[in-house]
């Protein structure tokens, strides 16, 4: 394995995903091609939503970690549901792009029940990092190789990454996907998720410059 310009050569590395099905999916944001994958390492079922021709360079790309409470129920504890909608809208407006929906990433990889336990600890005063650690779990247990494998299968060579999280960029580079630009995905915060977002900024290096204006107003 060699590395050039921060990107590893993955030609000899076997893919960790198997493409199972392609089907058109009409959504309130637009009509996507839904591509279902099987994660051959973990056994998870994964999905990519593809809009337009994403082969080649600089496809607008979102790696979206599964969040049942935010994505399905509209929880105000996080910003995940808002980011999911905003990413799909941005991809449609761009005319081409892909959203890789990463199952198995619930609660930054600790699972749904542990995430709910961590939320209870946060309500008692811990921040999101402290809560995971108090449960004897990692602050962030997510792995993004499966996302890179999906992008390789789609013949995406480089991406404009819709993310505030530098770890996603670094992970894609490690697994052979070039990142030509990291595009912020900044959601308007509210009182319920502001402490959570501040922890992501201050302890996890997320790019959230818009929080300063909110703090000054409070």
C-alpha positions as protocol buffer text, in pm:
chain_id: "A"
residue {
  index: 1
  type: UNK
  ca { x: 0 y: 0 z: 0 }
}
residue {
  index: 2
  type: UNK
  ca { x: 138 y: 339 z: -99 }
}
residue {
  index: 3
  type: UNK
  ca { x: 33 y: 695 z: -27 }
}
residue {
  index: 4
  type: UNK
  ca { x: 41 y: 993 z: -262 }
}
residue {
  index: 5
  type: UNK
  ca { x: -80 y: 1343 z: -178 }
}
residue {
  index: 6
  type: UNK
  ca { x: -247 y: 1212 z: 138 }
}
residue {
  index: 7
  type: UNK
  ca { x: -447 y: 944 z: -46 }
}
residue {
  index: 8
  type: UNK
  ca { x: -380 y: 572 z: -16 }
}
residue {
  index: 9
  type: UNK
  ca { x: -367 y: 343 z: -318 }
}
residue {
  index: 10
  type: UNK
  ca { x: -660 y: 105 z: -270 }
}
residue {
  index: 11
  type: UNK
  ca { x: -645 y: -81 z: -604 }
}
residue {
  index: 12
  type: UNK
  ca { x: -529 y: -400 z: -434 }
}
residue {
  index: 13
  type: UNK
  ca { x: -765 y: -368 z: -136 }
}
residue {
  index: 14
  type: UNK
  ca { x: -1080 y: -584 z: -158 }
}
residue {
  index: 15
  type: UNK
  ca { x: -1410 y: -401 z: -128 }
}
residue {
  index: 16
  type: UNK
  ca { x: -1598 y: -443 z: 198 }
}
residue {
  index: 17
  type: UNK
  ca { x: -1940 y: -396 z: 38 }
}
residue {
  index: 18
  type: UNK
  ca { x: -2163 y: -585 z: -201 }
}
residue {
  index: 19
  type: UNK
  ca { x: -2414 y: -397 z: -416 }
}
residue {
  index: 20
  type: UNK
  ca { x: -2752 y: -570 z: -377 }
}
residue {
  index: 21
  type: UNK
  ca { x: -3017 y: -352 z: -543 }
}
residue {
  index: 22
  type: UNK
  ca { x: -3076 y: -27 z: -735 }
}
residue {
  index: 23
  type: UNK
  ca { x: -3421 y: 135 z: -725 }
}
residue {
  index: 24
  type: UNK
  ca { x: -3563 y: 479 z: -795 }
}
residue {
  index: 25
  type: UNK
  ca { x: -3674 y: 658 z: -479 }
}
residue {
  index: 26
  type: UNK
  ca { x: -3898 y: 964 z: -499 }
}
residue {
  index: 27
  type: UNK
  ca { x: -3859 y: 1196 z: -199 }
}
residue {
  index: 28
  type: UNK
  ca { x: -3987 y: 1539 z: -104 }
}
residue {
  index: 29
  type: UNK
  ca { x: -3646 y: 1672 z: -206 }
}
residue {
  index: 30
  type: UNK
  ca { x: -3626 y: 1504 z: -545 }
}
residue {
  index: 31
  type: UNK
  ca { x: -3596 y: 1169 z: -721 }
}
residue {
  index: 32
  type: UNK
  ca { x: -3287 y: 971 z: -624 }
}
residue {
  index: 33
  type: UNK
  ca { x: -3139 y: 637 z: -718 }
}
residue {
  index: 34
  type: UNK
  ca { x: -3134 y: 435 z: -396 }
}
residue {
  index: 35
  type: UNK
  ca { x: -2857 y: 177 z: -399 }
}
residue {
  index: 36
  type: UNK
  ca { x: -2860 y: -89 z: -129 }
}
residue {
  index: 37
  type: UNK
  ca { x: -2536 y: -245 z: -7 }
}
residue {
  index: 38
  type: UNK
  ca { x: -2441 y: -524 z: 229 }
}
residue {
  index: 39
  type: UNK
  ca { x: -2147 y: -451 z: 458 }
}
residue {
  index: 40
  type: UNK
  ca { x: -1941 y: -769 z: 424 }
}
residue {
  index: 41
  type: UNK
  ca { x: -1744 y: -695 z: 741 }
}
residue {
  index: 42
  type: UNK
  ca { x: -2013 y: -596 z: 994 }
}
residue {
  index: 43
  type: UNK
  ca { x: -2319 y: -738 z: 820 }
}
residue {
  index: 44
  type: UNK
  ca { x: -2502 y: -402 z: 826 }
}
residue {
  index: 45
  type: UNK
  ca { x: -2735 y: -304 z: 543 }
}
residue {
  index: 46
  type: UNK
  ca { x: -2628 y: 30 z: 396 }
}
residue {
  index: 47
  type: UNK
  ca { x: -2776 y: 271 z: 142 }
}
residue {
  index: 48
  type: UNK
  ca { x: -2657 y: 546 z: -87 }
}
residue {
  index: 49
  type: UNK
  ca { x: -2889 y: 804 z: -240 }
}
residue {
  index: 50
  type: UNK
  ca { x: -2746 y: 915 z: -574 }
}
residue {
  index: 51
  type: UNK
  ca { x: -2860 y: 1218 z: -772 }
}
residue {
  index: 52
  type: UNK
  ca { x: -2730 y: 1264 z: -1125 }
}
residue {
  index: 53
  type: UNK
  ca { x: -2399 y: 1133 z: -1256 }
}
residue {
  index: 54
  type: UNK
  ca { x: -2153 y: 1118 z: -968 }
}
residue {
  index: 55
  type: UNK
  ca { x: -1872 y: 929 z: -1137 }
}
residue {
  index: 56
  type: UNK
  ca { x: -1539 y: 1104 z: -1153 }
}
residue {
  index: 57
  type: UNK
  ca { x: -1439 y: 1412 z: -960 }
}
residue {
  index: 58
  type: UNK
  ca { x: -1585 y: 1648 z: -700 }
}
residue {
  index: 59
  type: UNK
  ca { x: -1925 y: 1494 z: -636 }
}
residue {
  index: 60
  type: UNK
  ca { x: -2107 y: 1678 z: -358 }
}
residue {
  index: 61
  type: UNK
  ca { x: -2114 y: 1411 z: -87 }
}
residue {
  index: 62
  type: UNK
  ca { x: -2264 y: 1368 z: 255 }
}
residue {
  index: 63
  type: UNK
  ca { x: -2169 y: 1083 z: 489 }
}
residue {
  index: 64
  type: UNK
  ca { x: -2470 y: 1079 z: 720 }
}
residue {
  index: 65
  type: UNK
  ca { x: -2454 y: 877 z: 1039 }
}
residue {
  index: 66
  type: UNK
  ca { x: -2777 y: 701 z: 1133 }
}
residue {
  index: 67
  type: UNK
  ca { x: -2970 y: 889 z: 1403 }
}
residue {
  index: 68
  type: UNK
  ca { x: -3316 y: 746 z: 1472 }
}
residue {
  index: 69
  type: UNK
  ca { x: -3411 y: 1014 z: 1723 }
}
residue {
  index: 70
  type: UNK
  ca { x: -3309 y: 1302 z: 1498 }
}
residue {
  index: 71
  type: UNK
  ca { x: -3376 y: 1165 z: 1148 }
}
residue {
  index: 72
  type: UNK
  ca { x: -3711 y: 998 z: 1217 }
}
residue {
  index: 73
  type: UNK
  ca { x: -3850 y: 1173 z: 1524 }
}
residue {
  index: 74
  type: UNK
  ca { x: -3711 y: 1524 z: 1482 }
}
residue {
  index: 75
  type: UNK
  ca { x: -3529 y: 1532 z: 1815 }
}
residue {
  index: 76
  type: UNK
  ca { x: -3410 y: 1879 z: 1913 }
}
residue {
  index: 77
  type: UNK
  ca { x: -3126 y: 1729 z: 2116 }
}
residue {
  index: 78
  type: UNK
  ca { x: -2911 y: 1715 z: 1801 }
}
residue {
  index: 79
  type: UNK
  ca { x: -2907 y: 1864 z: 1449 }
}
residue {
  index: 80
  type: UNK
  ca { x: -2904 y: 1537 z: 1256 }
}
residue {
  index: 81
  type: UNK
  ca { x: -3252 y: 1555 z: 1105 }
}
residue {
  index: 82
  type: UNK
  ca { x: -3197 y: 1912 z: 989 }
}
residue {
  index: 83
  type: UNK
  ca { x: -2861 y: 1819 z: 836 }
}
residue {
  index: 84
  type: UNK
  ca { x: -3012 y: 1521 z: 654 }
}
residue {
  index: 85
  type: UNK
  ca { x: -3276 y: 1739 z: 490 }
}
residue {
  index: 86
  type: UNK
  ca { x: -3032 y: 2020 z: 415 }
}
residue {
  index: 87
  type: UNK
  ca { x: -2783 y: 1779 z: 256 }
}
residue {
  index: 88
  type: UNK
  ca { x: -3044 y: 1626 z: 26 }
}
residue {
  index: 89
  type: UNK
  ca { x: -3165 y: 1972 z: -76 }
}
residue {
  index: 90
  type: UNK
  ca { x: -2807 y: 2083 z: -146 }
}
residue {
  index: 91
  type: UNK
  ca { x: -2737 y: 1776 z: -360 }
}
residue {
  index: 92
  type: UNK
  ca { x: -3049 y: 1835 z: -568 }
}
residue {
  index: 93
  type: UNK
  ca { x: -2965 y: 2204 z: -608 }
}
residue {
  index: 94
  type: UNK
  ca { x: -2613 y: 2107 z: -718 }
}
residue {
  index: 95
  type: UNK
  ca { x: -2754 y: 1873 z: -982 }
}
residue {
  index: 96
  type: UNK
  ca { x: -2532 y: 1581 z: -884 }
}
residue {
  index: 97
  type: UNK
  ca { x: -2421 y: 1422 z: -561 }
}
residue {
  index: 98
  type: UNK
  ca { x: -2452 y: 1135 z: -320 }
}
residue {
  index: 99
  type: UNK
  ca { x: -2563 y: 1083 z: 38 }
}
residue {
  index: 100
  type: UNK
  ca { x: -2427 y: 769 z: 203 }
}
residue {
  index: 101
  type: UNK
  ca { x: -2656 y: 679 z: 493 }
}
residue {
  index: 102
  type: UNK
  ca { x: -2444 y: 493 z: 746 }
}
residue {
  index: 103
  type: UNK
  ca { x: -2631 y: 242 z: 957 }
}
residue {
  index: 104
  type: UNK
  ca { x: -2453 y: 116 z: 1265 }
}
residue {
  index: 105
  type: UNK
  ca { x: -2344 y: 472 z: 1349 }
}
residue {
  index: 106
  type: UNK
  ca { x: -2621 y: 542 z: 1601 }
}
residue {
  index: 107
  type: UNK
  ca { x: -2491 y: 752 z: 1889 }
}
residue {
  index: 108
  type: UNK
  ca { x: -2153 y: 796 z: 1717 }
}
residue {
  index: 109
  type: UNK
  ca { x: -2131 y: 418 z: 1693 }
}
residue {
  index: 110
  type: UNK
  ca { x: -2233 y: 310 z: 2045 }
}
residue {
  index: 111
  type: UNK
  ca { x: -2585 y: 194 z: 1953 }
}
residue {
  index: 112
  type: UNK
  ca { x: -2937 y: 316 z: 2022 }
}
residue {
  index: 113
  type: UNK
  ca { x: -2981 y: 200 z: 2382 }
}
residue {
  index: 114
  type: UNK
  ca { x: -2641 y: 328 z: 2491 }
}
residue {
  index: 115
  type: UNK
  ca { x: -2717 y: 656 z: 2315 }
}
residue {
  index: 116
  type: UNK
  ca { x: -3039 y: 695 z: 2513 }
}
residue {
  index: 117
  type: UNK
  ca { x: -2846 y: 619 z: 2832 }
}
residue {
  index: 118
  type: UNK
  ca { x: -2592 y: 884 z: 2734 }
}
residue {
  index: 119
  type: UNK
  ca { x: -2871 y: 1134 z: 2670 }
}
residue {
  index: 120
  type: UNK
  ca { x: -3002 y: 1067 z: 3022 }
}
residue {
  index: 121
  type: UNK
  ca { x: -2656 y: 1140 z: 3164 }
}
residue {
  index: 122
  type: UNK
  ca { x: -2641 y: 1461 z: 2960 }
}
residue {
  index: 123
  type: UNK
  ca { x: -2974 y: 1567 z: 3112 }
}
residue {
  index: 124
  type: UNK
  ca { x: -2806 y: 1518 z: 3450 }
}
residue {
  index: 125
  type: UNK
  ca { x: -2518 y: 1750 z: 3360 }
}
residue {
  index: 126
  type: UNK
  ca { x: -2253 y: 1560 z: 3162 }
}
residue {
  index: 127
  type: UNK
  ca { x: -2159 y: 1668 z: 2812 }
}
residue {
  index: 128
  type: UNK
  ca { x: -2188 y: 1429 z: 2518 }
}
residue {
  index: 129
  type: UNK
  ca { x: -1824 y: 1315 z: 2540 }
}
residue {
  index: 130
  type: UNK
  ca { x: -1831 y: 1269 z: 2918 }
}
residue {
  index: 131
  type: UNK
  ca { x: -2155 y: 1072 z: 2894 }
}
residue {
  index: 132
  type: UNK
  ca { x: -2012 y: 816 z: 2651 }
}
residue {
  index: 133
  type: UNK
  ca { x: -1698 y: 778 z: 2859 }
}
residue {
  index: 134
  type: UNK
  ca { x: -1902 y: 740 z: 3179 }
}
residue {
  index: 135
  type: UNK
  ca { x: -2071 y: 441 z: 3017 }
}
residue {
  index: 136
  type: UNK
  ca { x: -1731 y: 289 z: 2945 }
}
residue {
  index: 137
  type: UNK
  ca { x: -1769 y: 359 z: 2574 }
}
residue {
  index: 138
  type: UNK
  ca { x: -1562 y: 559 z: 2322 }
}
residue {
  index: 139
  type: UNK
  ca { x: -1647 y: 922 z: 2259 }
}
residue {
  index: 140
  type: UNK
  ca { x: -1672 y: 830 z: 1889 }
}
residue {
  index: 141
  type: UNK
  ca { x: -1667 y: 468 z: 1773 }
}
residue {
  index: 142
  type: UNK
  ca { x: -1758 y: 528 z: 1407 }
}
residue {
  index: 143
  type: UNK
  ca { x: -1561 y: 381 z: 1118 }
}
residue {
  index: 144
  type: UNK
  ca { x: -1596 y: 522 z: 767 }
}
residue {
  index: 145
  type: UNK
  ca { x: -1429 y: 254 z: 556 }
}
residue {
  index: 146
  type: UNK
  ca { x: -1768 y: 125 z: 443 }
}
residue {
  index: 147
  type: UNK
  ca { x: -1853 y: 475 z: 316 }
}
residue {
  index: 148
  type: UNK
  ca { x: -1530 y: 488 z: 118 }
}
residue {
  index: 149
  type: UNK
  ca { x: -1605 y: 142 z: -24 }
}
residue {
  index: 150
  type: UNK
  ca { x: -1948 y: 263 z: -138 }
}
residue {
  index: 151
  type: UNK
  ca { x: -1792 y: 568 z: -305 }
}
residue {
  index: 152
  type: UNK
  ca { x: -1537 y: 348 z: -480 }
}
residue {
  index: 153
  type: UNK
  ca { x: -1818 y: 125 z: -605 }
}
residue {
  index: 154
  type: UNK
  ca { x: -1993 y: 436 z: -742 }
}
residue {
  index: 155
  type: UNK
  ca { x: -1666 y: 536 z: -914 }
}
residue {
  index: 156
  type: UNK
  ca { x: -1647 y: 859 z: -718 }
}
residue {
  index: 157
  type: UNK
  ca { x: -1282 y: 961 z: -728 }
}
residue {
  index: 158
  type: UNK
  ca { x: -1303 y: 1283 z: -528 }
}
residue {
  index: 159
  type: UNK
  ca { x: -1569 y: 1461 z: -326 }
}
residue {
  index: 160
  type: UNK
  ca { x: -1681 y: 1799 z: -205 }
}
residue {
  index: 161
  type: UNK
  ca { x: -1761 y: 1682 z: 145 }
}
residue {
  index: 162
  type: UNK
  ca { x: -2071 y: 1821 z: 317 }
}
residue {
  index: 163
  type: UNK
  ca { x: -1952 y: 1805 z: 676 }
}
residue {
  index: 164
  type: UNK
  ca { x: -1829 y: 2004 z: 975 }
}
residue {
  index: 165
  type: UNK
  ca { x: -1635 y: 1703 z: 1107 }
}
residue {
  index: 166
  type: UNK
  ca { x: -1263 y: 1682 z: 1018 }
}
residue {
  index: 167
  type: UNK
  ca { x: -1257 y: 1313 z: 1110 }
}
residue {
  index: 168
  type: UNK
  ca { x: -1475 y: 1231 z: 809 }
}
residue {
  index: 169
  type: UNK
  ca { x: -1234 y: 1405 z: 575 }
}
residue {
  index: 170
  type: UNK
  ca { x: -935 y: 1227 z: 728 }
}
residue {
  index: 171
  type: UNK
  ca { x: -1109 y: 890 z: 707 }
}
residue {
  index: 172
  type: UNK
  ca { x: -1192 y: 928 z: 339 }
}
residue {
  index: 173
  type: UNK
  ca { x: -833 y: 1023 z: 264 }
}
residue {
  index: 174
  type: UNK
  ca { x: -706 y: 716 z: 449 }
}
residue {
  index: 175
  type: UNK
  ca { x: -935 y: 496 z: 242 }
}
residue {
  index: 176
  type: UNK
  ca { x: -849 y: 637 z: -97 }
}
residue {
  index: 177
  type: UNK
  ca { x: -1112 y: 905 z: -163 }
}
residue {
  index: 178
  type: UNK
  ca { x: -978 y: 1252 z: -236 }
}
residue {
  index: 179
  type: UNK
  ca { x: -1151 y: 1548 z: -70 }
}
residue {
  index: 180
  type: UNK
  ca { x: -1126 y: 1854 z: -291 }
}
residue {
  index: 181
  type: UNK
  ca { x: -1326 y: 2072 z: -52 }
}
residue {
  index: 182
  type: UNK
  ca { x: -1497 y: 2046 z: 285 }
}
residue {
  index: 183
  type: UNK
  ca { x: -1831 y: 2227 z: 260 }
}
residue {
  index: 184
  type: UNK
  ca { x: -1979 y: 2337 z: 597 }
}
residue {
  index: 185
  type: UNK
  ca { x: -2331 y: 2220 z: 680 }
}
residue {
  index: 186
  type: UNK
  ca { x: -2431 y: 2471 z: 945 }
}
residue {
  index: 187
  type: UNK
  ca { x: -2776 y: 2447 z: 1102 }
}
residue {
  index: 188
  type: UNK
  ca { x: -2940 y: 2720 z: 1310 }
}
residue {
  index: 189
  type: UNK
  ca { x: -2896 y: 2612 z: 1673 }
}
residue {
  index: 190
  type: UNK
  ca { x: -3159 y: 2635 z: 1944 }
}
residue {
  index: 191
  type: UNK
  ca { x: -3147 y: 2620 z: 2321 }
}
residue {
  index: 192
  type: UNK
  ca { x: -3196 y: 2243 z: 2339 }
}
residue {
  index: 193
  type: UNK
  ca { x: -2896 y: 2151 z: 2123 }
}
residue {
  index: 194
  type: UNK
  ca { x: -2659 y: 2443 z: 2187 }
}
residue {
  index: 195
  type: UNK
  ca { x: -2465 y: 2264 z: 2468 }
}
residue {
  index: 196
  type: UNK
  ca { x: -2430 y: 1956 z: 2245 }
}
residue {
  index: 197
  type: UNK
  ca { x: -2300 y: 2166 z: 1955 }
}
residue {
  index: 198
  type: UNK
  ca { x: -2056 y: 2354 z: 2177 }
}
residue {
  index: 199
  type: UNK
  ca { x: -1911 y: 2024 z: 2294 }
}
residue {
  index: 200
  type: UNK
  ca { x: -1870 y: 1911 z: 1933 }
}
residue {
  index: 201
  type: UNK
  ca { x: -1689 y: 2237 z: 1858 }
}
residue {
  index: 202
  type: UNK
  ca { x: -1473 y: 2254 z: 2168 }
}
residue {
  index: 203
  type: UNK
  ca { x: -1392 y: 1886 z: 2228 }
}
residue {
  index: 204
  type: UNK
  ca { x: -1428 y: 1722 z: 1887 }
}
residue {
  index: 205
  type: UNK
  ca { x: -1293 y: 1997 z: 1659 }
}
residue {
  index: 206
  type: UNK
  ca { x: -1610 y: 2037 z: 1452 }
}
residue {
  index: 207
  type: UNK
  ca { x: -1620 y: 2352 z: 1240 }
}
residue {
  index: 208
  type: UNK
  ca { x: -1910 y: 2549 z: 1387 }
}
residue {
  index: 209
  type: UNK
  ca { x: -1818 y: 2919 z: 1362 }
}
residue {
  index: 210
  type: UNK
  ca { x: -2181 y: 3034 z: 1367 }
}
residue {
  index: 211
  type: UNK
  ca { x: -2217 y: 2944 z: 1735 }
}
residue {
  index: 212
  type: UNK
  ca { x: -2029 y: 3256 z: 1847 }
}
residue {
  index: 213
  type: UNK
  ca { x: -2307 y: 3485 z: 1730 }
}
residue {
  index: 214
  type: UNK
  ca { x: -2562 y: 3274 z: 1917 }
}
residue {
  index: 215
  type: UNK
  ca { x: -2357 y: 3287 z: 2238 }
}
residue {
  index: 216
  type: UNK
  ca { x: -2326 y: 3665 z: 2215 }
}
residue {
  index: 217
  type: UNK
  ca { x: -2704 y: 3700 z: 2187 }
}
residue {
  index: 218
  type: UNK
  ca { x: -2771 y: 3485 z: 2495 }
}
